[in-house]
Amino acid sequence: MPLIANNPNRKSWLNVPKDSDFPIQNIPFGVFITKDDVVTIGTRIGDNAIDLGALQQLNYFEGIELTDDMFMQDTLNDFISDGKKTWRLVRNRIAELFDINNAKLKDNEAHREVVIFNIEDVEMQLPVLIGDYTDFYSSKEHATNVGMMFRDPENALLPNWLHLPVGYHGRSSTIVPSGIPVHRPLGQTLPNGESKPVFGPSKLVDFELEMAFITTDANVMGETIPVEEAEEHIFGLVLFNDWSARDIQKWEYVPLGPFLAKNFASSMSPWIVTLDALEPFRTKGPEQDPQPMEYLQQQGEHAFDIKLQVAIEPEDSEETIVSNSNFKYMYWSMSQQLAHHTINGCRINSGDLMGSGTISGPTPDSFGSMLELSWGGKNPVKLNDGSERKFINDGDTVIMRGHCENDTIRIGFGEVCSKLLPPFIKHK
Ligand code: CA
């Protein structure tokens, strides 16, 4: 199935602002509510939200085998279940429909009116019903930095880290789309130098700069996914802010790992950019030494060159960019993560979400969390308004952005942006 949707020379009859993350070569998938309160699956070109349910009703997907209500649903799970062949046929058809040389929809004003909305006039939803959420820990720089601070600078990486993609099972119930504010969590912490824990609001709320991939139904229980087939089961990627409470984490994580410090909120960008759209931005990942075991060995390029950025915007003030990282720094590839995840026969479903783990680069300005940027609070980060941050303050908005670019195109994710609110208080 050729990826004609990726043709870098194609132009759309829809306006695409310069430096937009959403040229006609992107064609991401999401779910939105229109002004008339209709929930639909959609895509985006420039600042236009396109209603795929309306397009399907108007027969623009004729010839592609789809169930009648495929795009009139409130999640992408069924579409993702249909598999890569269907994703490609649909992206290719959308590319053709909005091609500058195709007048079919362009010249039909009545159809355009029910299909195309201004992005400002729709409300983005969570694009998939996330059954299971797994979070990896696959940036060597991040794992090393955290190991140095939490444990032992001499032996920062634990002995298993270079042999397998370390991960844990999170919760999907508190994953929210961009724009939804998040409350500072309450919990137990052990103050420095004390022997008894105390209870109260976390004092060390942090972001984690991550990307996450969304899977299709990849296997049956007991079946493993070979590393070289893993990408067939990856629908696409989103930006992911995996909010964390470092003081709660430090006290609770022994011996079973992350729990309440991690599951109070994770925020994701609303448009799933397909792995197909990212094809031109493949690159080689870091050299792996020692060589991984056979079931994790892979040939070719399986990392993706995605520039990532984090900004903090205090209440009533301008934003400050605090980190510039890149998805290509990940030591373990998504294919290796998925192959490892299923090596024991664990079942993967359509709409499962796999977080990369915090993506830190090699230099201090590319670290993916405040824990690392302020080095455990020792070196506060200066913001443009003159204030300083060791961690995130109430009222701060954390914004993450990501895009790929080469000489001809730019494919982006938009942003995931969420504000930290004071602890939740139930009004009586
Ligand atoms: Ca995480």
Coordinates of C-alpha atoms and ligand atoms in Angstrom, one line a residue:
M1 CA 0.0 0.0 0.0
P2 CA 1.8 3.2 -1.2
L3 CA 1.9 6.1 1.2
I4 CA 0.6 8.6 -1.3
A5 CA -0.6 10.8 1.6
N6 CA 3.1 11.5 2.4
N7 CA 3.8 13.1 -1.0
P8 CA 5.8 16.1 0.1
N9 CA 4.9 18.1 -3.0
R10 CA 1.2 18.0 -2.4
K11 CA -0.6 21.2 -1.6
S12 CA -4.1 21.6 -0.2
W13 CA -6.9 23.9 -1.2
L14 CA -7.4 24.6 2.5
N15 CA -5.2 27.3 3.9
V16 CA -2.2 26.0 5.9
P17 CA -0.3 28.7 7.8
K18 CA 3.4 28.8 7.5
D19 CA 5.1 26.6 10.2
S20 CA 1.8 24.8 10.8
D21 CA 2.2 21.4 12.5
F22 CA -0.7 20.2 10.3
P23 CA 0.1 20.3 6.6
I24 CA -1.8 18.0 4.2
Q25 CA 1.0 15.4 4.7
N26 CA 0.2 15.0 8.4
I27 CA -3.5 13.9 8.5
P28 CA -3.6 13.0 12.2
F29 CA -6.7 11.5 13.9
G30 CA -8.7 12.8 16.8
V31 CA -12.2 13.1 18.3
F32 CA -14.0 16.4 18.7
I33 CA -17.3 17.9 19.6
T34 CA -18.8 20.5 17.2
K35 CA -20.6 23.7 18.2
D36 CA -23.9 21.7 17.6
D37 CA -22.8 19.2 20.3
V38 CA -22.1 16.4 17.8
V39 CA -19.2 14.1 18.7
T40 CA -17.2 12.9 15.7
I41 CA -13.9 11.4 14.6
G42 CA -11.9 14.0 12.7
T43 CA -8.7 15.1 11.2
R44 CA -6.9 18.4 10.9
I45 CA -5.4 20.4 8.0
G46 CA -4.0 23.8 9.0
D47 CA -6.5 25.4 11.4
N48 CA -9.4 23.4 9.9
A49 CA -11.0 20.5 11.8
I50 CA -12.5 18.0 9.4
D51 CA -15.5 15.9 10.3
L52 CA -14.8 12.4 9.0
G53 CA -18.3 11.2 10.1
A54 CA -19.8 13.8 7.8
L55 CA -17.4 12.9 5.0
Q56 CA -18.4 9.2 5.4
Q57 CA -22.1 10.0 5.3
L58 CA -21.6 12.0 2.1
N59 CA -20.0 9.0 0.6
Y60 CA -16.5 10.4 0.2
F61 CA -14.9 7.1 1.5
E62 CA -16.7 5.0 -1.2
G63 CA -14.7 2.0 -2.2
I64 CA -13.0 1.7 1.3
E65 CA -14.4 -1.1 3.4
L66 CA -15.6 0.6 6.6
T67 CA -18.6 -0.1 8.9
D68 CA -21.4 2.4 8.3
D69 CA -20.8 4.3 11.6
M70 CA -17.0 4.0 11.7
F71 CA -16.3 7.7 12.1
M72 CA -19.5 8.6 14.0
Q73 CA -18.1 7.3 17.2
D74 CA -16.7 8.9 20.2
T75 CA -13.4 6.9 20.1
L76 CA -10.9 5.7 17.5
N77 CA -10.7 2.2 18.9
D78 CA -12.7 0.5 16.2
F79 CA -10.9 2.3 13.4
I80 CA -7.6 1.4 14.9
S81 CA -8.7 -2.3 15.2
D82 CA -9.2 -2.3 11.4
G83 CA -5.4 -2.3 10.9
K84 CA -2.8 -0.5 9.0
K85 CA -4.2 -1.2 5.5
T86 CA -7.4 0.7 6.4
W87 CA -5.5 3.6 8.1
R88 CA -3.5 4.0 4.9
L89 CA -6.5 3.9 2.6
V90 CA -8.3 6.5 4.7
R91 CA -5.2 8.8 4.9
N92 CA -4.6 8.5 1.2
R93 CA -8.3 9.3 0.4
I94 CA -8.2 12.4 2.7
A95 CA -5.0 13.6 1.0
E96 CA -6.7 13.2 -2.4
L97 CA -9.9 15.0 -1.4
F98 CA -8.1 18.0 -0.1
D99 CA -5.5 18.2 -2.8
I100 CA -5.4 21.5 -4.5
N101 CA -6.1 19.9 -7.9
N102 CA -9.3 18.1 -6.7
A103 CA -12.5 20.1 -7.1
K104 CA -15.0 17.5 -5.9
L105 CA -15.4 18.7 -2.3
K106 CA -13.7 22.1 -2.8
D107 CA -16.5 23.2 -5.2
N108 CA -19.4 21.8 -3.2
E109 CA -20.3 24.5 -0.7
A110 CA -23.1 22.7 0.9
H111 CA -20.8 19.7 1.7
R112 CA -17.9 21.9 2.8
E113 CA -20.2 23.6 5.3
V114 CA -21.0 20.3 7.2
V115 CA -17.5 18.9 6.9
I116 CA -15.1 21.7 7.7
F117 CA -14.9 23.7 11.0
N118 CA -12.6 26.3 12.4
I119 CA -10.3 24.5 14.9
E120 CA -11.3 27.2 17.5
D121 CA -15.0 26.1 17.2
V122 CA -14.5 22.5 18.2
E123 CA -13.6 21.0 21.5
M124 CA -11.0 18.2 21.4
Q125 CA -11.7 15.0 23.4
L126 CA -9.6 12.0 24.4
P127 CA -9.1 10.3 21.0
V128 CA -9.2 6.7 22.3
L129 CA -10.8 4.7 25.1
I130 CA -7.5 3.7 26.8
G131 CA -7.9 0.2 28.2
D132 CA -4.4 -0.2 29.6
Y133 CA -1.6 2.3 30.1
T134 CA 2.0 1.1 30.4
D135 CA 4.9 3.5 31.2
F136 CA 8.4 2.7 30.2
Y137 CA 11.6 4.2 31.5
S138 CA 13.7 4.2 28.3
S139 CA 15.8 7.3 28.3
K140 CA 19.3 6.4 29.5
E141 CA 20.1 10.0 30.4
H142 CA 16.9 10.3 32.5
A143 CA 17.4 6.9 34.3
T144 CA 21.0 7.9 35.0
N145 CA 20.1 11.3 36.4
V146 CA 17.3 9.9 38.6
G147 CA 19.6 7.0 39.8
M148 CA 22.3 9.6 40.7
M149 CA 19.9 11.6 42.8
F150 CA 17.6 8.9 44.3
R151 CA 20.3 6.2 44.9
D152 CA 24.0 6.0 44.1
P153 CA 25.9 8.3 41.7
E154 CA 28.5 5.5 41.2
N155 CA 25.9 2.9 40.2
A156 CA 23.2 5.1 38.8
L157 CA 21.8 2.6 36.3
L158 CA 20.5 -0.6 37.9
P159 CA 21.9 -3.8 36.5
N160 CA 18.8 -4.7 34.5
W161 CA 18.5 -1.4 32.7
L162 CA 20.8 -2.1 29.7
H163 CA 19.2 -5.5 29.2
L164 CA 15.5 -4.8 29.0
P165 CA 13.1 -1.8 28.6
V166 CA 12.1 -1.3 32.2
G167 CA 8.4 -0.4 32.6
Y168 CA 5.4 -0.6 34.9
H169 CA 1.6 -0.7 34.6
G170 CA -0.1 2.7 35.2
R171 CA -3.7 3.6 35.3
S172 CA -5.7 4.9 32.4
S173 CA -8.6 6.4 34.5
T174 CA -6.8 9.7 35.0
I175 CA -5.4 10.3 31.5
V176 CA -6.9 13.6 30.3
P177 CA -6.7 15.6 27.0
S178 CA -4.8 18.8 26.7
G179 CA -6.5 21.8 28.3
I180 CA -7.9 19.9 31.3
P181 CA -6.4 21.4 34.5
V182 CA -4.8 19.0 37.1
H183 CA -5.0 19.3 40.9
R184 CA -2.0 19.1 43.1
P185 CA -2.3 15.7 44.8
L186 CA -2.4 15.0 48.6
G187 CA -0.4 12.1 50.0
Q188 CA 2.2 10.8 52.4
T189 CA 5.8 12.0 52.3
L190 CA 8.8 11.6 54.5
P191 CA 10.4 15.0 55.2
N192 CA 14.2 15.0 54.9
G193 CA 15.9 13.9 58.2
E194 CA 12.6 12.7 59.7
S195 CA 11.7 9.2 60.6
K196 CA 7.9 9.6 60.6
P197 CA 5.9 10.4 57.4
V198 CA 3.5 13.4 57.2
F199 CA 0.3 13.9 55.2
G200 CA -0.5 16.9 53.0
P201 CA -0.3 18.4 49.6
S202 CA 2.7 17.3 47.5
K203 CA 5.4 20.0 47.6
L204 CA 7.3 18.6 44.6
V205 CA 4.9 18.4 41.7
D206 CA 6.7 17.8 38.4
F207 CA 6.1 17.2 34.7
E208 CA 7.6 14.4 32.7
L209 CA 8.3 15.1 29.1
E210 CA 7.2 11.9 27.3
M211 CA 5.7 10.7 24.1
A212 CA 3.2 7.8 24.0
F213 CA 2.2 5.4 21.3
I214 CA -1.2 3.9 20.7
T215 CA -1.5 0.3 19.7
T216 CA -4.0 -1.9 17.8
D217 CA -5.2 -5.3 18.8
A218 CA -1.8 -6.8 18.4
N219 CA -2.0 -10.4 19.6
V220 CA -4.0 -13.0 21.5
M221 CA -3.1 -14.0 25.1
G222 CA 0.0 -16.1 25.0
E223 CA 1.2 -14.8 21.7
T224 CA 4.4 -12.8 21.4
I225 CA 5.0 -9.9 19.0
P226 CA 8.3 -10.3 17.2
V227 CA 10.4 -7.1 17.3
E228 CA 10.5 -6.8 13.5
E229 CA 6.7 -6.9 13.3
A230 CA 6.0 -4.5 16.2
E231 CA 5.6 -1.4 14.1
E232 CA 2.7 -3.0 12.3
H233 CA 0.8 -2.7 15.6
I234 CA 1.6 0.9 16.4
F235 CA -1.1 3.3 15.2
G236 CA 0.5 6.6 16.1
L237 CA 2.0 8.9 18.7
V238 CA 1.0 11.7 21.0
L239 CA 2.8 14.1 23.3
F240 CA 2.4 13.0 26.9
N241 CA 2.9 14.9 30.2
D242 CA 3.1 12.2 32.9
W243 CA 2.6 14.4 36.0
S244 CA 4.6 13.2 39.0
A245 CA 4.8 14.0 42.7
R246 CA 8.4 13.5 43.6
D247 CA 8.1 13.6 47.4
I248 CA 5.3 11.1 47.4
Q249 CA 7.3 9.0 44.9
K250 CA 10.4 8.9 47.0
W251 CA 8.5 7.6 50.1
E252 CA 6.2 5.1 48.4
Y253 CA 8.1 3.5 45.5
V254 CA 10.0 0.9 47.5
P255 CA 9.8 -2.1 46.8
L256 CA 7.0 -2.3 44.2
G257 CA 7.6 0.9 42.1
P258 CA 5.4 3.9 41.1
F259 CA 1.9 4.2 42.6
L260 CA 0.0 7.3 43.8
A261 CA 2.8 9.7 42.8
K262 CA 2.2 8.9 39.2
N263 CA -1.5 8.1 38.7
F264 CA -3.2 11.3 39.8
A265 CA -2.9 12.7 36.2
S266 CA -1.3 12.3 32.8
S267 CA -2.1 14.8 30.0
M268 CA -2.0 13.9 26.3
S269 CA -2.1 15.9 23.1
P270 CA -5.4 15.3 21.3
W271 CA -4.3 14.5 17.7
I272 CA -2.7 11.1 17.1
V273 CA 0.0 11.5 14.5
T274 CA 0.3 8.2 12.6
L275 CA 3.5 6.3 12.5
D276 CA 3.0 6.5 8.7
A277 CA 3.1 10.3 8.7
L278 CA 6.4 10.1 10.7
E279 CA 8.0 7.8 8.1
P280 CA 10.3 10.5 6.6
F281 CA 11.8 11.2 10.0
R282 CA 13.2 7.8 10.9
T283 CA 16.7 7.8 12.3
K284 CA 19.1 5.5 14.1
G285 CA 18.7 5.3 17.8
P286 CA 21.6 5.3 20.2
E287 CA 24.2 2.5 20.0
Q288 CA 23.1 -0.4 22.3
D289 CA 25.9 -1.8 24.3
P290 CA 25.8 -4.6 25.5
Q291 CA 24.0 -6.1 22.6
P292 CA 20.4 -6.9 23.6
M293 CA 19.1 -10.5 23.8
E294 CA 18.0 -11.9 20.5
Y295 CA 14.3 -11.2 20.9
L296 CA 15.1 -7.5 21.2
Q297 CA 17.6 -7.2 18.4
Q298 CA 16.6 -5.2 15.3
Q299 CA 18.1 -3.9 12.1
G300 CA 17.6 -0.6 10.5
E301 CA 16.2 2.8 11.8
H302 CA 13.6 2.6 14.5
A303 CA 14.0 5.9 16.3
F304 CA 12.2 9.1 15.1
D305 CA 13.7 12.6 15.0
I306 CA 11.0 14.6 16.8
K307 CA 12.0 17.9 18.4
L308 CA 10.4 18.4 21.8
Q309 CA 10.0 21.5 23.9
V310 CA 8.7 22.3 27.4
A311 CA 7.5 25.7 28.5
I312 CA 6.2 26.9 31.9
E313 CA 3.7 29.8 31.9
P314 CA 3.0 31.3 35.3
E315 CA -0.4 32.7 36.0
D316 CA -0.7 36.2 34.3
S317 CA 2.8 36.0 32.8
E318 CA 4.6 35.0 29.7
E319 CA 6.0 31.5 29.1
T320 CA 9.6 30.4 29.5
I321 CA 11.0 27.5 27.5
V322 CA 12.8 25.3 30.1
S323 CA 13.8 22.3 28.0
N324 CA 14.5 21.3 24.4
S325 CA 14.8 17.5 23.9
N326 CA 14.3 15.0 21.2
F327 CA 12.4 11.7 20.9
K328 CA 15.4 10.1 19.1
Y329 CA 17.4 10.1 22.4
M330 CA 15.3 7.1 23.6
Y331 CA 17.7 4.1 24.2
W332 CA 15.0 1.5 23.7
S333 CA 12.8 1.8 20.6
M334 CA 9.0 1.5 20.5
S335 CA 9.4 -1.9 18.7
Q336 CA 11.7 -3.2 21.4
Q337 CA 9.2 -2.0 24.1
L338 CA 6.3 -3.8 22.4
A339 CA 8.3 -7.0 21.8
H340 CA 9.4 -7.0 25.4
H341 CA 5.9 -6.2 26.7
T342 CA 4.5 -9.3 24.9
I343 CA 7.4 -11.7 25.3
N344 CA 5.5 -13.4 28.2
G345 CA 2.2 -13.5 26.2
C346 CA 0.7 -10.3 27.7
R347 CA -2.3 -9.2 25.5
I348 CA -2.2 -5.8 23.9
N349 CA -5.5 -4.2 22.8
S350 CA -6.7 -1.5 20.5
G351 CA -6.3 1.8 22.2
D352 CA -3.6 0.8 24.7
L353 CA -1.2 3.6 25.5
M354 CA 2.5 3.1 26.0
G355 CA 4.5 6.0 27.5
S356 CA 8.1 6.3 26.6
G357 CA 9.3 7.5 30.0
T358 CA 10.8 10.9 30.5
I359 CA 12.8 11.9 27.5
S360 CA 16.0 13.6 28.6
G361 CA 18.9 14.5 26.3
P362 CA 22.6 14.5 27.0
T363 CA 22.8 18.2 28.0
P364 CA 21.3 20.0 31.0
D365 CA 19.0 22.1 28.8
S366 CA 17.5 19.0 27.3
F367 CA 16.4 17.3 30.6
G368 CA 12.7 16.3 30.6
S369 CA 11.7 17.0 34.2
M370 CA 12.1 19.7 36.8
L371 CA 13.7 17.1 39.0
E372 CA 16.6 17.0 36.6
L373 CA 16.5 20.6 35.4
S374 CA 16.7 21.9 39.0
W375 CA 18.8 18.9 40.0
G376 CA 16.6 17.9 42.8
G377 CA 15.8 21.5 43.7
K378 CA 19.5 22.5 44.1
N379 CA 19.6 24.8 41.0
P380 CA 16.3 26.7 40.6
V381 CA 15.3 27.4 37.1
K382 CA 15.0 31.1 36.3
L383 CA 11.8 32.2 34.4
N384 CA 11.5 35.2 32.1
D385 CA 9.3 37.1 34.7
G386 CA 12.2 36.9 37.2
S387 CA 10.7 34.2 39.4
E388 CA 12.4 30.9 40.0
R389 CA 11.1 27.3 40.0
K390 CA 12.4 24.2 41.6
F391 CA 9.2 22.3 40.8
I392 CA 5.8 23.4 39.5
N393 CA 3.7 26.1 41.3
D394 CA -0.1 26.2 41.6
G395 CA -1.3 28.4 38.7
D396 CA 1.5 27.4 36.4
T397 CA 0.6 26.0 33.0
V398 CA 3.0 23.4 31.5
I399 CA 3.1 23.3 27.7
M400 CA 4.8 20.6 25.7
R401 CA 5.2 20.9 21.9
G402 CA 6.7 18.5 19.3
H403 CA 7.4 18.5 15.6
C404 CA 9.6 17.0 12.9
E405 CA 11.0 18.9 10.0
N406 CA 13.2 18.4 7.0
D407 CA 13.9 20.6 3.9
T408 CA 10.4 20.2 2.5
I409 CA 7.9 19.4 5.3
R410 CA 7.1 19.9 8.9
I411 CA 4.9 17.4 10.7
G412 CA 3.9 18.3 14.3
F413 CA 1.8 17.3 17.2
G414 CA 0.5 20.7 18.3
E415 CA 0.7 20.8 22.0
V416 CA -0.3 19.4 25.3
C417 CA -1.0 22.1 27.8
S418 CA -2.3 21.8 31.3
K419 CA -2.6 24.0 34.4
L420 CA -1.7 22.9 37.9
L421 CA -4.4 23.8 40.4
P422 CA -4.3 23.8 44.2
P423 CA -5.5 20.5 45.9
F424 CA -9.1 19.5 45.1
I425 CA -11.5 20.6 47.8
K426 CA -15.0 19.1 47.9
H427 CA -17.6 21.7 48.5
K428 CA -20.1 20.7 51.0
Ligands
CA1 CA 6.5 8.5 33.5

